[in-house]
XYZ file of C-alpha atoms in Angstrom:
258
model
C 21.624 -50.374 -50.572
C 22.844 -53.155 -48.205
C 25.009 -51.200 -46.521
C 22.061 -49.181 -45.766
C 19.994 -52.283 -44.613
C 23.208 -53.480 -42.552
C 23.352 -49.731 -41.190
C 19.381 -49.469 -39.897
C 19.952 -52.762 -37.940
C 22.456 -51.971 -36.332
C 21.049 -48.518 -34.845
C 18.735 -49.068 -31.812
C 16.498 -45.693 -32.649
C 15.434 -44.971 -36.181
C 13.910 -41.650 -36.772
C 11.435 -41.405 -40.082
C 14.136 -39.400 -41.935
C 16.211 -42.388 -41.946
C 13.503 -44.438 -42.769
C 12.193 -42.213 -45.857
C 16.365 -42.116 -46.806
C 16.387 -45.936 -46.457
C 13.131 -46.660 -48.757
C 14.336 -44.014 -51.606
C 17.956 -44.833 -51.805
C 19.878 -42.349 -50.018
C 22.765 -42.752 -52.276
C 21.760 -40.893 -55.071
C 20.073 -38.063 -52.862
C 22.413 -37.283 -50.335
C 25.042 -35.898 -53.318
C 27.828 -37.964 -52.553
C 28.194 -37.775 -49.099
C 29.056 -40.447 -46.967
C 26.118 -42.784 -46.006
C 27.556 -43.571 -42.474
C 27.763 -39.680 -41.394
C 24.269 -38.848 -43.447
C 22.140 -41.976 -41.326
C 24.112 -40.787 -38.054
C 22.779 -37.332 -38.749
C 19.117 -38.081 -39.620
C 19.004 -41.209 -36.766
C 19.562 -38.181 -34.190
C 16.672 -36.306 -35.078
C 13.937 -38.798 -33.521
C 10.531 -38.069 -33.920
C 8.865 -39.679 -30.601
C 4.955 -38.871 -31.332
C 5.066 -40.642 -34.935
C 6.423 -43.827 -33.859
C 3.764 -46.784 -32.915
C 3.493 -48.067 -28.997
C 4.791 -51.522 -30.616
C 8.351 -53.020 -31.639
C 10.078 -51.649 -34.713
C 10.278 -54.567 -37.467
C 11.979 -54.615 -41.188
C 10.500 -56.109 -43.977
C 12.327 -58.375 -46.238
C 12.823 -55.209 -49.126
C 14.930 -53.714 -46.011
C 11.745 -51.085 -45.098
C 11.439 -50.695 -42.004
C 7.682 -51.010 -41.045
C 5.450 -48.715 -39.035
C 5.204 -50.664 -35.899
C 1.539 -51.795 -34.608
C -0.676 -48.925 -32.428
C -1.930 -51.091 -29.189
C -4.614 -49.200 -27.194
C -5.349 -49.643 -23.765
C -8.804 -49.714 -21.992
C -8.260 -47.278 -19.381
C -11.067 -46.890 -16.497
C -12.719 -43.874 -15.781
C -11.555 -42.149 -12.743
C -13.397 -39.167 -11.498
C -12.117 -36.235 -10.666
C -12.020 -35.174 -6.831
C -14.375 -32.002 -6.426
C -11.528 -29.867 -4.662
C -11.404 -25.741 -3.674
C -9.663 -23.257 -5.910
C -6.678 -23.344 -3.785
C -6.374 -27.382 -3.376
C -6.074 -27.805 -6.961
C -3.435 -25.012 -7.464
C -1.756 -27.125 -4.743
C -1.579 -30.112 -6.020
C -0.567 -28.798 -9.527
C 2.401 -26.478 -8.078
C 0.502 -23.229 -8.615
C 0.890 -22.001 -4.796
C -0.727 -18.863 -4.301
C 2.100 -15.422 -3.237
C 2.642 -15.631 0.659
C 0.373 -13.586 2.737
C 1.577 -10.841 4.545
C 1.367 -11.950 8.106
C 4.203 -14.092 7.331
C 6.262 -10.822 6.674
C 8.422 -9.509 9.770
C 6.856 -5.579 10.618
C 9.017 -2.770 9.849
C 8.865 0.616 10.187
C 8.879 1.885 6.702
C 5.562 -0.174 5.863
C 3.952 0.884 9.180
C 4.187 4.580 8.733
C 3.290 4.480 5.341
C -0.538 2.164 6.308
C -0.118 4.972 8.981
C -0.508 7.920 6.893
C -2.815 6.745 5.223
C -5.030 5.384 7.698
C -4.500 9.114 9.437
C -5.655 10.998 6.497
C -8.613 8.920 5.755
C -9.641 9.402 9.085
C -9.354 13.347 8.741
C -11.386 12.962 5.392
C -14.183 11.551 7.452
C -14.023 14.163 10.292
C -14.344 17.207 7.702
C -17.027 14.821 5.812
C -19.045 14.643 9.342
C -18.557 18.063 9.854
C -19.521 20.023 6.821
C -22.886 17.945 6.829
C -23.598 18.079 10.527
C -23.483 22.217 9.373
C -25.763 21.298 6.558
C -28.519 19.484 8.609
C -28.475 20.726 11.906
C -30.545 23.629 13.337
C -28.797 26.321 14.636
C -25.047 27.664 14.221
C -21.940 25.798 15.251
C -21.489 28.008 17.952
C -24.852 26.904 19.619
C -23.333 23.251 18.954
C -19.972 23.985 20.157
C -21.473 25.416 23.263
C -23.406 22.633 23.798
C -20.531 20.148 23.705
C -18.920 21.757 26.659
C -21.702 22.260 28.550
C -22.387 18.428 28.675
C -20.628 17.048 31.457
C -18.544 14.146 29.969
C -14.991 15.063 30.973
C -13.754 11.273 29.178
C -16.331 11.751 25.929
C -14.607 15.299 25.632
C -11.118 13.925 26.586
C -11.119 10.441 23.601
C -12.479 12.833 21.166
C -9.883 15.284 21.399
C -7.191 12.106 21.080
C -9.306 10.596 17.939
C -9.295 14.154 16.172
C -5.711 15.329 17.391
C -3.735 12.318 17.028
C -4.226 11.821 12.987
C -3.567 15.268 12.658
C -0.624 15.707 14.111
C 0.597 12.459 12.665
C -0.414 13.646 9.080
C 1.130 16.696 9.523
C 4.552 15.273 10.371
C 4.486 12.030 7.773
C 3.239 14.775 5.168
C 6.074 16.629 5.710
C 8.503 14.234 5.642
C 7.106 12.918 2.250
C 7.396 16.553 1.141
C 11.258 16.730 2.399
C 11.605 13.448 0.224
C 10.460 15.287 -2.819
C 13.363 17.482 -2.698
C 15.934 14.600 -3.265
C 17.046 14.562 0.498
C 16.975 11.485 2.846
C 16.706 8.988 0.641
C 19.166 6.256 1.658
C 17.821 3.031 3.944
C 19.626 4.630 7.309
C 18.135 8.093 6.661
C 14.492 6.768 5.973
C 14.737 4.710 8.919
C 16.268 7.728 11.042
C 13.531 10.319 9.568
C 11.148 7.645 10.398
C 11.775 6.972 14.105
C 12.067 11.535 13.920
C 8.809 11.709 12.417
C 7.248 9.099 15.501
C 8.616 11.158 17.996
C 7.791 14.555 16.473
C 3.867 13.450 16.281
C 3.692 12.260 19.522
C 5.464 15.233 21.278
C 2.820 17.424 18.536
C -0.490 15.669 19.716
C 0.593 16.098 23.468
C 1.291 19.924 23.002
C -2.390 20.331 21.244
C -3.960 17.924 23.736
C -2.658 19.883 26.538
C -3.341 23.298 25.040
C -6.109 25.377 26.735
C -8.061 27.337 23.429
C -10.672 28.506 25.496
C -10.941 32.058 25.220
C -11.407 34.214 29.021
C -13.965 36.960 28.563
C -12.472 40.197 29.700
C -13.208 41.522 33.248
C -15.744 45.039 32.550
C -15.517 47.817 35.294
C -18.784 49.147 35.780
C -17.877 52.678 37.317
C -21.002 54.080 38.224
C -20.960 51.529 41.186
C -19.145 51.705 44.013
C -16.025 49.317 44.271
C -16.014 46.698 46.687
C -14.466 47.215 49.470
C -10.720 46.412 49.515
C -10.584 47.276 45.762
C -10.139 50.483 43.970
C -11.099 51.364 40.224
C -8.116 51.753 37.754
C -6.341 55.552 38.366
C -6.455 56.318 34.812
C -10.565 55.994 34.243
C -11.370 57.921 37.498
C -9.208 60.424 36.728
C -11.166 60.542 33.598
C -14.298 60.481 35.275
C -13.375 63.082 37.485
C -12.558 65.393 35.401
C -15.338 65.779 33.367
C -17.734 65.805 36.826
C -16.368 68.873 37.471
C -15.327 71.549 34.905
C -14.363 74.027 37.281
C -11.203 71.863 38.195
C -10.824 71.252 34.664
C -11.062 75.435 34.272
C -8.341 75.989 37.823
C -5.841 73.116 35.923
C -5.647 74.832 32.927
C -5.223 78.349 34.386
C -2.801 76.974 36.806
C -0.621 75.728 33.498
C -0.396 79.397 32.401
């Protein structure tokens, strides 16, 4: 028992295992062990929250006492009235970067592409198929009304703004769909397809842009005229038309065949 006494003075941290084995005679608990390595053992395991703010004494039994809870008048300090993001500052919560600190690359800007491209084709056949629903007429009254107005750079920006997705989709689609078959998938071959499928959609919307669709109506010979002078009627159709003015050749060209 004194060597226990001796033992808790001379160890600067006391946990309350060793104070529990100190006030119920370790000796006959600990089952013949040594007392040294048993206190080392428990005087490790320190138990910060259930010691007192106060010095550690020892009573004359050899107890050591709970030492004296001192409490402090604090003053009130109010809290600064900061923004959401502020307060996750200050506390270490920064928010994920924003993406305009990210460097551009091609792979992200043909994908926002594509999509941007086929959202813009959604609206088109939107803006179409109720224009059909509401308006009077047929879309060939409305389609010849469009190129009878003369607005050669109206006509000319809404050819680009209905083109240009297109042809875009069309390529990035089919890239996509090449992907799908397990082909091009390494970094160099995305980036290569990529810069193919830029070039491919611009050389598309030029060939569409510069396409005439317009349809020529066919020139009619009216035969019972006279041709303009300078200008003869096909062989074939007054031949024809000769022939059945007057059946008496018809008759003399048969006979002549005999």
């Amino acid at each position: 028992m004194y060597a226990s006494r001796l033992l808790a003075r001379s160890l600067k941290q006391k946990s309350p295992l060793l104070r529990q084995l100190l006030s119920q005679k370790p000796l006959a608990r600990t089952g013949g062990l040594p007392l040294e390595a048993t206190a080392r053992w428990l005087a490790t395991k320190d138990d910060k929250e259930a010691r007192g703010s106060g010095p550690t004494t020892i009573g004359p039994d050899g107890n050591v006492l709970e030492p004296p809870v001192i409490l402090k008048v604090i003053p009130f300090r109010p809290v600064p009235d900061l923004p959401y993001d502020d307060r996750n500052m200050l506390l270490g919560r920064e928010m994920s970067p924003h993406l305009s600190i990210y460097k551009i690359q091609l792979t992200s800007l043909l994908s926002i592409c594509l999509r941007i491209s086929g959202f813009v084709l959604a609206i088109f056949v939107w803006a179409l198929g109720i224009a059909g629903l509401c308006m009077q007429g047929d879309m060939e009254g409305l389609v010849k009304k469009v190129e009878d107005c003369d607005c050669p750079v109206v006509m000319t920006a809404s050819r680009v703004m209905l083109v240009a997705p297109f042809a875009y989709h069309a390529v990035a689609a089919t890239r996509h769909m090449i992907w799908g078959l397990n082909k091009f998938l390494t970094i160099p071959e995305i980036y290569a397809t990529g810069y193919v499928a830029v070039v491919l959609a611009i050389a598309f919307a030029a060939a569409l842009l510069v396409m005439d669709v317009e349809q020529k109506p066919k020139e009619q010979v009216d035969l019972s005229k006279p041709p303009p002078k300078g200008k003869q009627p096909p062989k074939g159709k007054q031949e024809k038309k000769d022939t059945k003015a007057d059946p008496k050749a018809k008759a003399k060209k048969h006979d002549d065949k005999h």
